[in-house]
Amino acid sequence: MKYISTRGESPSLNFEDVILTGLAEDGGLYLPEKFPEFSQSEIASWSNLNYQELAYKIIAPFVDGEIPKADLKAIIEKSYSTFRHDGIAPLVQTGHNEWILELFQGPTLAFKDFALQFLGNLLDYILDKRQQKVVIMGATSGDTGSAAIEGCRQCENVDIFILHPHGRVSDVQRKQMTSVIEKNVHNIALQGNFDDCQKMVKSSFADQSFLPDGRQLVAVNSINWARIMAQIVYYFYAGISLGAPHRAVSFSVPTGNFGDIFAGYLAKRMGLPIEQLVIATNDNDILHRCISANDHSMKPLIHSLSPSMDIMVSSNFERMLFELYDRDGAAIKQLMEDFKSGEMVLKEEALSKARQLFSSCRVGDEKTLSVIQDVFENTEYLLDPHTAIGLQAARKTRRSMTTPMICLATAHPAKFPEAVKKAGQAKEPALPHHMRDLFSREEKFDVLENDIKVVHDFIAANMSA
């Protein structure tokens, strides 16, 4: 299987090379030349598989034999052995044909663990085989950072540098990152917002001259194809659990960087009968505005109660545009140039395709809090603010009550105690047992100004020999 850039000007790569490359030389993102497709009978035959067994079925065609079967199975098994729930991604019912898919059972209590536990083990395998050392540079709005650090902290061939917006992540999110005291782990609190962090990471991938000879950057953000690939699995797992392929299912996805819902689109394309995909945004609603009004213009970023979605530049939307524009790399390159000036407008044919594939909804802080309160009063189930947005968007846009609606729970409520208390819960949600001592742990991070040279100098000075 070969992988191509969304901007059409970079050479195609094989699987292992695309995992180590991240962003293409032309600034684009990599996608497979073609996607595997599974028949309805094949999907039906997976009904008794556990999560790890199903993950192998979904992931193996993308790897296409580059990693031996036994080794790939071992990587997958190891990646999900750290999850606290035997079901890995359990479903909880909150209403008639309404389900919460709990994606927070991993070690850092967020959906990012599904991809980053896998990516960490995958990198360890590839780098050990190649006897190569790399530098991971990533940006986080809260959850990617801790999941990436947890996935890569034991990787002997990796130095990891994570940028988060200083003062704009929750205390739990920050402590999860900064309390990992390992020689190869470096937390940078950037004096800016998430988009500033993400822009700096992308610029660094475009020009890696600040690194010494023999080192390269590797992405842990969802620009890395492995992130998307691993997330496709839980759509199939949830869908099959609720009767697919013999019945259709729908999903509502709290959306910031578009990677998670893009994985849902790919699951649909690969054969899972998905009736509806809902893009759920907070007040930073560029994706909702794009789908509903063809308004993909930059606006000032709003600091919300759902900080992991405080994003205005959704990197993975470029992958979706590539699909909507029939894989026309030149058209995507022009769209990205247009967006640099602050706005892009989709052609009608592409917009029409997007509206057939996706519903969208914006949910503000006030409504987020009322949903958390209402759901707890009616079911005694506690939502985090991101999941509450997904649930409200599902209820507002849902087309059919006979089709199961699955809302992705992207984080444990204990990661956002301030929002939960504002929603009227007198008692803060407790952290799971393995994290009860989080706030007594030693903390280490560096506050740096929003200047790419300052950050590059810091990375160069703190790499292992």
Tab-separated table of C-alpha atoms in Angstrom:
chain	number	residue	atom	x	y	z
A	1	MET	CA	0.000	0.000	0.000
A	2	LYS	CA	1.323	3.442	-0.996
A	3	TYR	CA	0.469	6.777	0.629
A	4	ILE	CA	0.058	10.075	-1.221
A	5	SER	CA	-0.024	13.745	-0.195
A	6	THR	CA	-3.208	15.793	-0.228
A	7	ARG	CA	-1.339	18.482	-2.202
A	8	GLY	CA	-0.089	16.137	-4.897
A	9	GLU	CA	3.538	17.248	-5.098
A	10	SER	CA	5.370	14.845	-2.755
A	11	PRO	CA	6.511	11.333	-3.638
A	12	SER	CA	4.363	8.425	-2.466
A	13	LEU	CA	5.611	6.525	0.586
A	14	ASN	CA	5.189	3.076	2.095
A	15	PHE	CA	3.583	2.513	5.505
A	16	GLU	CA	6.633	2.685	7.766
A	17	ASP	CA	8.015	5.772	6.017
A	18	VAL	CA	4.689	7.597	6.227
A	19	ILE	CA	4.525	6.946	9.989
A	20	LEU	CA	7.978	8.512	10.439
A	21	THR	CA	7.353	11.391	8.028
A	22	GLY	CA	4.128	12.962	9.350
A	23	LEU	CA	3.678	16.064	7.197
A	24	ALA	CA	4.524	15.721	3.493
A	25	GLU	CA	7.299	17.836	1.941
A	26	ASP	CA	4.691	19.864	0.022
A	27	GLY	CA	2.857	20.712	3.271
A	28	GLY	CA	0.097	18.184	2.676
A	29	LEU	CA	-1.128	15.240	4.754
A	30	TYR	CA	-0.751	11.625	3.733
A	31	LEU	CA	-3.589	9.283	2.833
A	32	PRO	CA	-3.613	5.788	1.315
A	33	GLU	CA	-3.810	5.638	-2.478
A	34	LYS	CA	-6.909	3.489	-1.947
A	35	PHE	CA	-8.930	2.375	1.051
A	36	PRO	CA	-9.703	-1.244	1.899
A	37	GLU	CA	-13.376	-2.153	1.612
A	38	PHE	CA	-15.067	-4.864	3.637
A	39	SER	CA	-18.179	-6.748	2.519
A	40	GLN	CA	-21.271	-6.956	4.695
A	41	SER	CA	-20.692	-10.693	5.188
A	42	GLU	CA	-17.085	-10.073	6.239
A	43	ILE	CA	-18.150	-7.449	8.798
A	44	ALA	CA	-20.872	-9.795	10.084
A	45	SER	CA	-18.248	-12.499	10.641
A	46	TRP	CA	-16.447	-10.220	13.113
A	47	SER	CA	-19.320	-10.133	15.621
A	48	ASN	CA	-17.541	-12.294	18.201
A	49	LEU	CA	-14.098	-10.691	17.974
A	50	ASN	CA	-12.667	-8.792	20.930
A	51	TYR	CA	-11.290	-5.288	20.439
A	52	GLN	CA	-7.717	-6.356	19.741
A	53	GLU	CA	-8.768	-9.013	17.234
A	54	LEU	CA	-10.997	-6.534	15.413
A	55	ALA	CA	-8.213	-3.936	15.420
A	56	TYR	CA	-5.966	-6.362	13.570
A	57	LYS	CA	-8.624	-6.929	10.890
A	58	ILE	CA	-9.003	-3.165	10.312
A	59	ILE	CA	-5.337	-2.171	10.532
A	60	ALA	CA	-3.623	-5.037	8.660
A	61	PRO	CA	-4.664	-3.925	5.123
A	62	PHE	CA	-3.116	-0.474	5.710
A	63	VAL	CA	0.176	-2.062	6.835
A	64	ASP	CA	0.040	-4.395	3.824
A	65	GLY	CA	2.554	-6.921	5.101
A	66	GLU	CA	5.355	-4.461	5.982
A	67	ILE	CA	5.166	-5.685	9.568
A	68	PRO	CA	4.891	-9.476	9.988
A	69	LYS	CA	1.462	-10.672	11.121
A	70	ALA	CA	2.662	-11.956	14.510
A	71	ASP	CA	4.543	-8.716	15.248
A	72	LEU	CA	1.575	-6.512	14.317
A	73	LYS	CA	-0.731	-8.578	16.516
A	74	ALA	CA	1.743	-8.249	19.402
A	75	ILE	CA	1.915	-4.446	18.967
A	76	ILE	CA	-1.890	-4.219	19.042
A	77	GLU	CA	-2.189	-6.534	22.046
A	78	LYS	CA	0.377	-4.532	24.012
A	79	SER	CA	-1.257	-1.213	23.107
A	80	TYR	CA	-4.637	-2.078	24.632
A	81	SER	CA	-3.348	-4.086	27.602
A	82	THR	CA	-3.025	-0.764	29.486
A	83	PHE	CA	-6.779	-0.014	29.351
A	84	ARG	CA	-8.742	-0.211	32.615
A	85	HIS	CA	-11.908	-1.819	31.174
A	86	ASP	CA	-11.897	-5.280	29.603
A	87	GLY	CA	-14.306	-4.028	26.948
A	88	ILE	CA	-11.733	-1.365	25.908
A	89	ALA	CA	-14.525	0.823	24.444
A	90	PRO	CA	-17.739	0.031	26.384
A	91	LEU	CA	-21.173	1.391	25.478
A	92	VAL	CA	-23.566	2.946	28.019
A	93	GLN	CA	-27.220	3.681	27.227
A	94	THR	CA	-28.545	7.157	28.105
A	95	GLY	CA	-31.839	7.164	26.205
A	96	HIS	CA	-33.944	5.403	23.593
A	97	ASN	CA	-31.472	4.079	21.034
A	98	GLU	CA	-28.995	6.629	22.424
A	99	TRP	CA	-25.594	5.393	23.515
A	100	ILE	CA	-22.369	6.786	24.944
A	101	LEU	CA	-19.187	5.169	23.614
A	102	GLU	CA	-16.689	5.437	26.479
A	103	LEU	CA	-13.348	6.226	24.893
A	104	PHE	CA	-11.706	7.277	28.177
A	105	GLN	CA	-10.752	3.884	29.605
A	106	GLY	CA	-7.096	4.248	28.615
A	107	PRO	CA	-4.226	5.351	30.881
A	108	THR	CA	-4.750	9.122	30.391
A	109	LEU	CA	-8.581	9.080	30.409
A	110	ALA	CA	-9.074	10.379	26.845
A	111	PHE	CA	-9.840	8.980	23.394
A	112	LYS	CA	-6.325	9.909	22.263
A	113	ASP	CA	-5.043	6.809	24.105
A	114	PHE	CA	-6.528	4.566	21.419
A	115	ALA	CA	-4.186	5.958	18.796
A	116	LEU	CA	-1.205	7.025	20.871
A	117	GLN	CA	-0.691	3.824	22.846
A	118	PHE	CA	-0.630	2.112	19.455
A	119	LEU	CA	1.608	4.748	17.842
A	120	GLY	CA	4.123	4.614	20.712
A	121	ASN	CA	4.498	0.847	20.388
A	122	LEU	CA	4.592	1.089	16.598
A	123	LEU	CA	7.377	3.689	16.708
A	124	ASP	CA	9.334	1.602	19.209
A	125	TYR	CA	9.154	-1.357	16.818
A	126	ILE	CA	10.097	0.579	13.661
A	127	LEU	CA	12.913	2.616	15.252
A	128	ASP	CA	14.441	-0.416	16.959
A	129	LYS	CA	14.429	-2.275	13.641
A	130	ARG	CA	16.060	0.666	11.853
A	131	GLN	CA	18.406	1.576	14.732
A	132	GLN	CA	17.237	5.172	14.358
A	133	LYS	CA	16.627	8.029	16.817
A	134	VAL	CA	13.954	10.676	16.243
A	135	VAL	CA	12.459	13.777	17.820
A	136	ILE	CA	8.718	13.898	18.442
A	137	MET	CA	7.241	17.389	18.345
A	138	GLY	CA	3.550	17.764	19.043
A	139	ALA	CA	0.915	20.353	19.880
A	140	THR	CA	-1.932	19.719	22.288
A	141	SER	CA	-5.124	21.455	23.300
A	142	GLY	CA	-5.155	19.196	26.346
A	143	ASP	CA	-5.426	15.463	25.714
A	144	THR	CA	-3.010	14.619	22.892
A	145	GLY	CA	-0.011	15.692	24.970
A	146	SER	CA	-0.566	13.402	27.942
A	147	ALA	CA	-1.550	10.481	25.706
A	148	ALA	CA	1.540	10.973	23.511
A	149	ILE	CA	3.828	11.221	26.530
A	150	GLU	CA	2.313	8.127	28.109
A	151	GLY	CA	2.626	6.228	24.825
A	152	CYS	CA	6.245	7.258	24.157
A	153	ARG	CA	7.834	7.766	27.584
A	154	GLN	CA	9.543	4.370	27.472
A	155	CYS	CA	10.729	4.661	23.861
A	156	GLU	CA	14.533	4.553	23.997
A	157	ASN	CA	14.955	6.084	20.537
A	158	VAL	CA	12.654	9.077	21.048
A	159	ASP	CA	12.982	12.571	22.527
A	160	ILE	CA	9.498	14.055	22.904
A	161	PHE	CA	8.634	17.766	23.058
A	162	ILE	CA	4.969	18.696	23.601
A	163	LEU	CA	3.664	22.265	23.255
A	164	HIS	CA	0.507	23.253	25.118
A	165	PRO	CA	-1.095	26.724	25.384
A	166	HIS	CA	0.028	28.167	28.722
A	167	GLY	CA	-2.917	28.509	31.127
A	168	ARG	CA	-5.456	27.197	28.616
A	169	VAL	CA	-5.703	23.523	29.528
A	170	SER	CA	-7.378	22.097	32.618
A	171	ASP	CA	-5.291	21.484	35.739
A	172	VAL	CA	-5.740	17.720	35.359
A	173	GLN	CA	-4.658	17.835	31.714
A	174	ARG	CA	-1.574	19.886	32.580
A	175	LYS	CA	-0.554	17.701	35.524
A	176	GLN	CA	-0.918	14.535	33.460
A	177	MET	CA	1.708	15.903	31.073
A	178	THR	CA	4.043	17.735	33.399
A	179	SER	CA	4.264	15.110	36.137
A	180	VAL	CA	5.996	12.621	33.837
A	181	ILE	CA	9.606	13.125	34.910
A	182	GLU	CA	11.574	11.274	32.262
A	183	LYS	CA	14.809	12.393	30.612
A	184	ASN	CA	13.306	12.127	27.131
A	185	VAL	CA	10.071	14.040	27.965
A	186	HIS	CA	9.888	17.850	27.675
A	187	ASN	CA	6.745	19.933	28.224
A	188	ILE	CA	6.632	23.423	26.719
A	189	ALA	CA	3.947	25.851	27.913
A	190	LEU	CA	3.723	28.237	24.973
A	191	GLN	CA	2.516	31.770	25.581
A	192	GLY	CA	-0.268	31.560	23.011
A	193	ASN	CA	-3.291	29.455	22.042
A	194	PHE	CA	-3.544	25.971	20.523
A	195	ASP	CA	-3.534	27.262	16.955
A	196	ASP	CA	-0.195	28.968	17.714
A	197	CYS	CA	1.184	25.647	18.981
A	198	GLN	CA	-0.098	23.753	15.955
A	199	LYS	CA	1.220	26.363	13.496
A	200	MET	CA	4.662	26.154	15.095
A	201	VAL	CA	4.702	22.359	14.813
A	202	LYS	CA	3.705	22.489	11.131
A	203	SER	CA	6.364	25.129	10.395
A	204	SER	CA	8.966	22.998	12.142
A	205	PHE	CA	8.132	19.993	9.996
A	206	ALA	CA	8.488	22.146	6.885
A	207	ASP	CA	12.000	23.268	7.909
A	208	GLN	CA	13.914	20.844	10.142
A	209	SER	CA	17.293	22.557	9.775
A	210	PHE	CA	17.393	23.232	13.548
A	211	LEU	CA	17.932	19.496	14.140
A	212	PRO	CA	21.386	17.867	14.020
A	213	ASP	CA	22.300	15.561	11.136
A	214	GLY	CA	20.681	12.165	11.365
A	215	ARG	CA	17.635	13.319	13.357
A	216	GLN	CA	14.150	13.984	12.023
A	217	LEU	CA	10.817	15.082	13.440
A	218	VAL	CA	8.011	12.587	13.882
A	219	ALA	CA	4.401	13.691	14.370
A	220	VAL	CA	2.108	12.508	17.152
A	221	ASN	CA	-0.647	14.942	16.248
A	222	SER	CA	-3.367	13.590	14.018
A	223	ILE	CA	-1.412	14.704	10.958
A	224	ASN	CA	0.237	11.286	11.523
A	225	TRP	CA	-1.718	8.689	9.543
A	226	ALA	CA	-1.384	6.061	12.303
A	227	ARG	CA	-3.576	8.222	14.553
A	228	ILE	CA	-6.478	8.170	12.100
A	229	MET	CA	-6.014	4.507	11.233
A	230	ALA	CA	-6.235	3.371	14.860
A	231	GLN	CA	-9.379	5.424	15.477
A	232	ILE	CA	-11.324	3.743	12.662
A	233	VAL	CA	-11.442	0.600	14.784
A	234	TYR	CA	-13.792	1.816	17.510
A	235	TYR	CA	-16.413	2.881	14.982
A	236	PHE	CA	-16.569	-0.699	13.720
A	237	TYR	CA	-16.461	-2.063	17.278
A	238	ALA	CA	-19.391	0.071	18.444
A	239	GLY	CA	-21.385	-0.430	15.249
A	240	ILE	CA	-21.027	-4.214	15.330
A	241	SER	CA	-21.964	-4.240	19.036
A	242	LEU	CA	-25.297	-2.590	18.156
A	243	GLY	CA	-26.181	-4.797	15.198
A	244	ALA	CA	-24.141	-3.664	12.206
A	245	PRO	CA	-23.963	-4.579	9.414
A	246	HIS	CA	-27.541	-5.869	9.659
A	247	ARG	CA	-28.694	-2.437	10.815
A	248	ALA	CA	-27.322	1.062	10.259
A	249	VAL	CA	-25.851	3.161	13.067
A	250	SER	CA	-25.165	6.883	13.541
A	251	PHE	CA	-22.394	8.746	15.378
A	252	SER	CA	-22.043	12.171	16.973
A	253	VAL	CA	-18.474	13.353	17.430
A	254	PRO	CA	-17.161	16.290	19.522
A	255	THR	CA	-14.908	17.843	16.924
A	256	GLY	CA	-11.867	20.120	17.042
A	257	ASN	CA	-9.086	18.998	14.704
A	258	PHE	CA	-11.402	16.791	12.562
A	259	GLY	CA	-9.300	13.639	12.983
A	260	ASP	CA	-11.827	11.671	15.028
A	261	ILE	CA	-14.784	12.288	12.751
A	262	PHE	CA	-12.617	11.741	9.668
A	263	ALA	CA	-11.970	8.251	11.040
A	264	GLY	CA	-15.754	7.827	11.157
A	265	TYR	CA	-16.038	8.886	7.524
A	266	LEU	CA	-13.401	6.288	6.627
A	267	ALA	CA	-15.276	3.580	8.544
A	268	LYS	CA	-18.333	4.407	6.428
A	269	ARG	CA	-16.283	4.345	3.243
A	270	MET	CA	-14.777	0.986	4.211
A	271	GLY	CA	-18.199	-0.637	4.551
A	272	LEU	CA	-19.690	0.133	7.976
A	273	PRO	CA	-23.338	1.168	7.412
A	274	ILE	CA	-23.307	4.640	8.980
A	275	GLU	CA	-26.522	6.585	8.436
A	276	GLN	CA	-25.504	9.911	9.999
A	277	LEU	CA	-22.237	11.556	11.104
A	278	VAL	CA	-22.708	14.620	13.310
A	279	ILE	CA	-19.991	17.264	13.620
A	280	ALA	CA	-20.424	18.717	17.122
A	281	THR	CA	-18.560	21.964	17.858
A	282	ASN	CA	-18.392	24.477	20.689
A	283	ASP	CA	-18.409	28.247	20.065
A	284	ASN	CA	-15.232	27.842	18.029
A	285	ASP	CA	-17.524	26.698	15.272
A	286	ILE	CA	-15.587	27.023	12.013
A	287	LEU	CA	-16.529	23.479	10.945
A	288	HIS	CA	-20.225	24.001	11.676
A	289	ARG	CA	-20.165	27.317	9.806
A	290	CYS	CA	-18.437	25.676	6.871
A	291	ILE	CA	-20.982	22.856	6.550
A	292	SER	CA	-24.070	24.953	7.279
A	293	ALA	CA	-23.200	28.232	5.526
A	294	ASN	CA	-20.007	27.677	3.462
A	295	ASP	CA	-18.275	30.055	5.873
A	296	HIS	CA	-14.786	28.735	6.612
A	297	SER	CA	-13.394	32.045	7.833
A	298	MET	CA	-11.049	32.677	10.743
A	299	LYS	CA	-12.495	34.310	13.852
A	300	PRO	CA	-10.895	35.081	17.223
A	301	LEU	CA	-10.496	31.948	19.311
A	302	ILE	CA	-12.825	31.690	22.319
A	303	HIS	CA	-11.619	30.106	25.574
A	304	SER	CA	-14.431	27.689	26.452
A	305	LEU	CA	-15.384	25.039	29.013
A	306	SER	CA	-14.445	22.416	26.394
A	307	PRO	CA	-10.807	23.430	25.787
A	308	SER	CA	-9.833	20.410	23.692
A	309	MET	CA	-12.143	21.815	20.998
A	310	ASP	CA	-10.815	25.387	21.173
A	311	ILE	CA	-9.377	25.115	17.683
A	312	MET	CA	-9.889	27.278	14.614
A	313	VAL	CA	-7.487	25.545	12.207
A	314	SER	CA	-8.656	21.924	11.908
A	315	SER	CA	-5.697	20.143	10.331
A	316	ASN	CA	-7.499	16.980	9.282
A	317	PHE	CA	-10.176	18.898	7.416
A	318	GLU	CA	-7.606	19.040	4.604
A	319	ARG	CA	-7.850	15.258	4.282
A	320	MET	CA	-11.621	15.546	4.015
A	321	LEU	CA	-11.343	18.313	1.412
A	322	PHE	CA	-9.055	16.036	-0.618
A	323	GLU	CA	-11.867	13.489	-0.698
A	324	LEU	CA	-14.557	16.084	-1.432
A	325	TYR	CA	-12.495	17.461	-4.359
A	326	ASP	CA	-11.964	14.006	-5.897
A	327	ARG	CA	-8.303	13.920	-4.785
A	328	ASP	CA	-7.305	16.998	-6.772
A	329	GLY	CA	-4.034	17.984	-5.058
A	330	ALA	CA	-3.715	21.287	-6.954
A	331	ALA	CA	-7.195	22.360	-5.830
A	332	ILE	CA	-6.375	21.532	-2.212
A	333	LYS	CA	-3.120	23.463	-2.376
A	334	GLN	CA	-5.041	26.513	-3.621
A	335	LEU	CA	-7.692	26.150	-0.901
A	336	MET	CA	-4.989	26.046	1.767
A	337	GLU	CA	-3.403	29.161	0.292
A	338	ASP	CA	-6.800	30.876	0.364
A	339	PHE	CA	-7.239	29.926	4.008
A	340	LYS	CA	-3.899	31.520	4.922
A	341	SER	CA	-5.530	34.838	4.083
A	342	GLY	CA	-8.291	34.010	6.563
A	343	GLU	CA	-11.072	32.447	4.493
A	344	MET	CA	-11.808	29.642	2.062
A	345	VAL	CA	-14.998	29.008	0.095
A	346	LEU	CA	-15.926	25.509	-1.069
A	347	LYS	CA	-17.240	24.955	-4.558
A	348	GLU	CA	-20.901	23.934	-4.613
A	349	GLU	CA	-20.249	20.342	-5.678
A	350	ALA	CA	-17.873	19.772	-2.760
A	351	LEU	CA	-20.209	21.501	-0.295
A	352	SER	CA	-23.106	19.352	-1.478
A	353	LYS	CA	-21.069	16.186	-0.889
A	354	ALA	CA	-20.118	17.415	2.586
A	355	ARG	CA	-23.742	18.044	3.496
A	356	GLN	CA	-24.719	14.556	2.346
A	357	LEU	CA	-22.015	13.069	4.569
A	358	PHE	CA	-22.303	15.259	7.672
A	359	SER	CA	-24.764	17.063	9.899
A	360	SER	CA	-23.368	19.798	12.147
A	361	CYS	CA	-24.280	21.692	15.285
A	362	ARG	CA	-22.779	24.380	17.544
A	363	VAL	CA	-23.273	24.113	21.323
A	364	GLY	CA	-22.221	26.942	23.657
A	365	ASP	CA	-21.043	26.787	27.262
A	366	GLU	CA	-24.433	27.510	28.822
A	367	LYS	CA	-26.133	24.655	26.985
A	368	THR	CA	-23.176	22.370	27.688
A	369	LEU	CA	-23.659	22.874	31.423
A	370	SER	CA	-27.408	22.270	31.269
A	371	VAL	CA	-26.889	19.014	29.351
A	372	ILE	CA	-24.413	17.765	31.965
A	373	GLN	CA	-26.943	18.592	34.693
A	374	ASP	CA	-29.991	17.143	32.897
A	375	VAL	CA	-28.311	13.876	31.958
A	376	PHE	CA	-27.043	13.360	35.494
A	377	GLU	CA	-30.470	14.074	36.998
A	378	ASN	CA	-32.192	11.665	34.596
A	379	THR	CA	-29.634	8.844	34.457
A	380	GLU	CA	-27.011	9.504	37.176
A	381	TYR	CA	-24.451	9.384	34.376
A	382	LEU	CA	-21.840	12.131	34.434
A	383	LEU	CA	-20.605	13.641	31.171
A	384	ASP	CA	-17.508	15.682	30.537
A	385	PRO	CA	-18.178	18.976	28.666
A	386	HIS	CA	-16.955	17.680	25.280
A	387	THR	CA	-19.191	14.632	25.453
A	388	ALA	CA	-22.120	16.828	26.515
A	389	ILE	CA	-21.639	18.851	23.327
A	390	GLY	CA	-21.678	15.665	21.270
A	391	LEU	CA	-24.846	14.447	22.968
A	392	GLN	CA	-26.688	17.742	22.532
A	393	ALA	CA	-25.663	17.920	18.866
A	394	ALA	CA	-26.963	14.380	18.377
A	395	ARG	CA	-30.319	15.209	19.961
A	396	LYS	CA	-30.688	18.394	17.943
A	397	THR	CA	-29.814	16.963	14.514
A	398	ARG	CA	-30.952	13.342	14.814
A	399	ARG	CA	-32.914	12.158	11.778
A	400	SER	CA	-34.152	8.760	12.966
A	401	MET	CA	-35.110	7.386	16.366
A	402	THR	CA	-34.968	3.809	15.050
A	403	THR	CA	-31.264	4.042	14.197
A	404	PRO	CA	-28.908	3.765	17.190
A	405	MET	CA	-27.173	7.088	17.846
A	406	ILE	CA	-23.697	6.617	19.342
A	407	CYS	CA	-22.126	9.658	21.000
A	408	LEU	CA	-18.370	9.533	21.422
A	409	ALA	CA	-17.293	10.223	25.027
A	410	THR	CA	-13.866	11.677	24.397
A	411	ALA	CA	-12.728	12.263	27.987
A	412	HIS	CA	-13.412	11.272	31.588
A	413	PRO	CA	-15.357	13.970	33.510
A	414	ALA	CA	-12.624	14.071	36.181
A	415	LYS	CA	-10.408	15.844	33.644
A	416	PHE	CA	-12.746	18.858	33.746
A	417	PRO	CA	-13.896	19.275	37.359
A	418	GLU	CA	-14.510	23.033	36.997
A	419	ALA	CA	-17.100	22.495	34.276
A	420	VAL	CA	-18.762	19.673	36.207
A	421	LYS	CA	-19.067	21.878	39.324
A	422	LYS	CA	-20.473	24.746	37.251
A	423	ALA	CA	-23.095	22.324	35.965
A	424	GLY	CA	-24.460	22.004	39.487
A	425	GLN	CA	-22.615	18.944	40.780
A	426	ALA	CA	-21.517	19.750	44.311
A	427	LYS	CA	-18.909	17.006	44.379
A	428	GLU	CA	-15.979	16.921	41.976
A	429	PRO	CA	-15.749	13.702	39.958
A	430	ALA	CA	-13.078	11.459	41.411
A	431	LEU	CA	-9.996	10.538	39.449
A	432	PRO	CA	-9.592	6.783	38.849
A	433	HIS	CA	-7.510	4.905	41.375
A	434	HIS	CA	-4.296	4.892	39.344
A	435	MET	CA	-4.368	8.694	39.220
A	436	ARG	CA	-5.552	9.607	42.727
A	437	ASP	CA	-2.157	11.054	43.680
A	438	LEU	CA	-1.906	13.235	40.547
A	439	PHE	CA	-1.852	16.592	42.336
A	440	SER	CA	0.884	15.525	44.748
A	441	ARG	CA	3.245	14.483	41.960
A	442	GLU	CA	6.322	16.508	41.058
A	443	GLU	CA	5.799	18.765	38.053
A	444	LYS	CA	8.248	19.891	35.345
A	445	PHE	CA	7.628	22.208	32.391
A	446	ASP	CA	9.135	25.259	30.693
A	447	VAL	CA	7.186	28.418	29.801
A	448	LEU	CA	8.456	29.759	26.460
A	449	GLU	CA	7.480	32.791	24.420
A	450	ASN	CA	5.563	32.359	21.179
A	451	ASP	CA	8.693	32.513	19.038
A	452	ILE	CA	9.726	29.610	16.816
A	453	LYS	CA	13.455	30.323	17.206
A	454	VAL	CA	13.162	30.215	20.992
A	455	VAL	CA	11.394	26.855	20.782
A	456	HIS	CA	13.864	25.447	18.240
A	457	ASP	CA	16.811	26.505	20.406
A	458	PHE	CA	15.193	24.810	23.408
A	459	ILE	CA	14.679	21.556	21.479
A	460	ALA	CA	18.237	21.581	20.122
A	461	ALA	CA	19.642	22.137	23.619
A	462	ASN	CA	17.585	19.375	25.256
A	463	MET	CA	17.927	16.429	22.896
A	464	SER	CA	19.725	13.324	24.127
A	465	ALA	CA	23.075	12.465	22.585
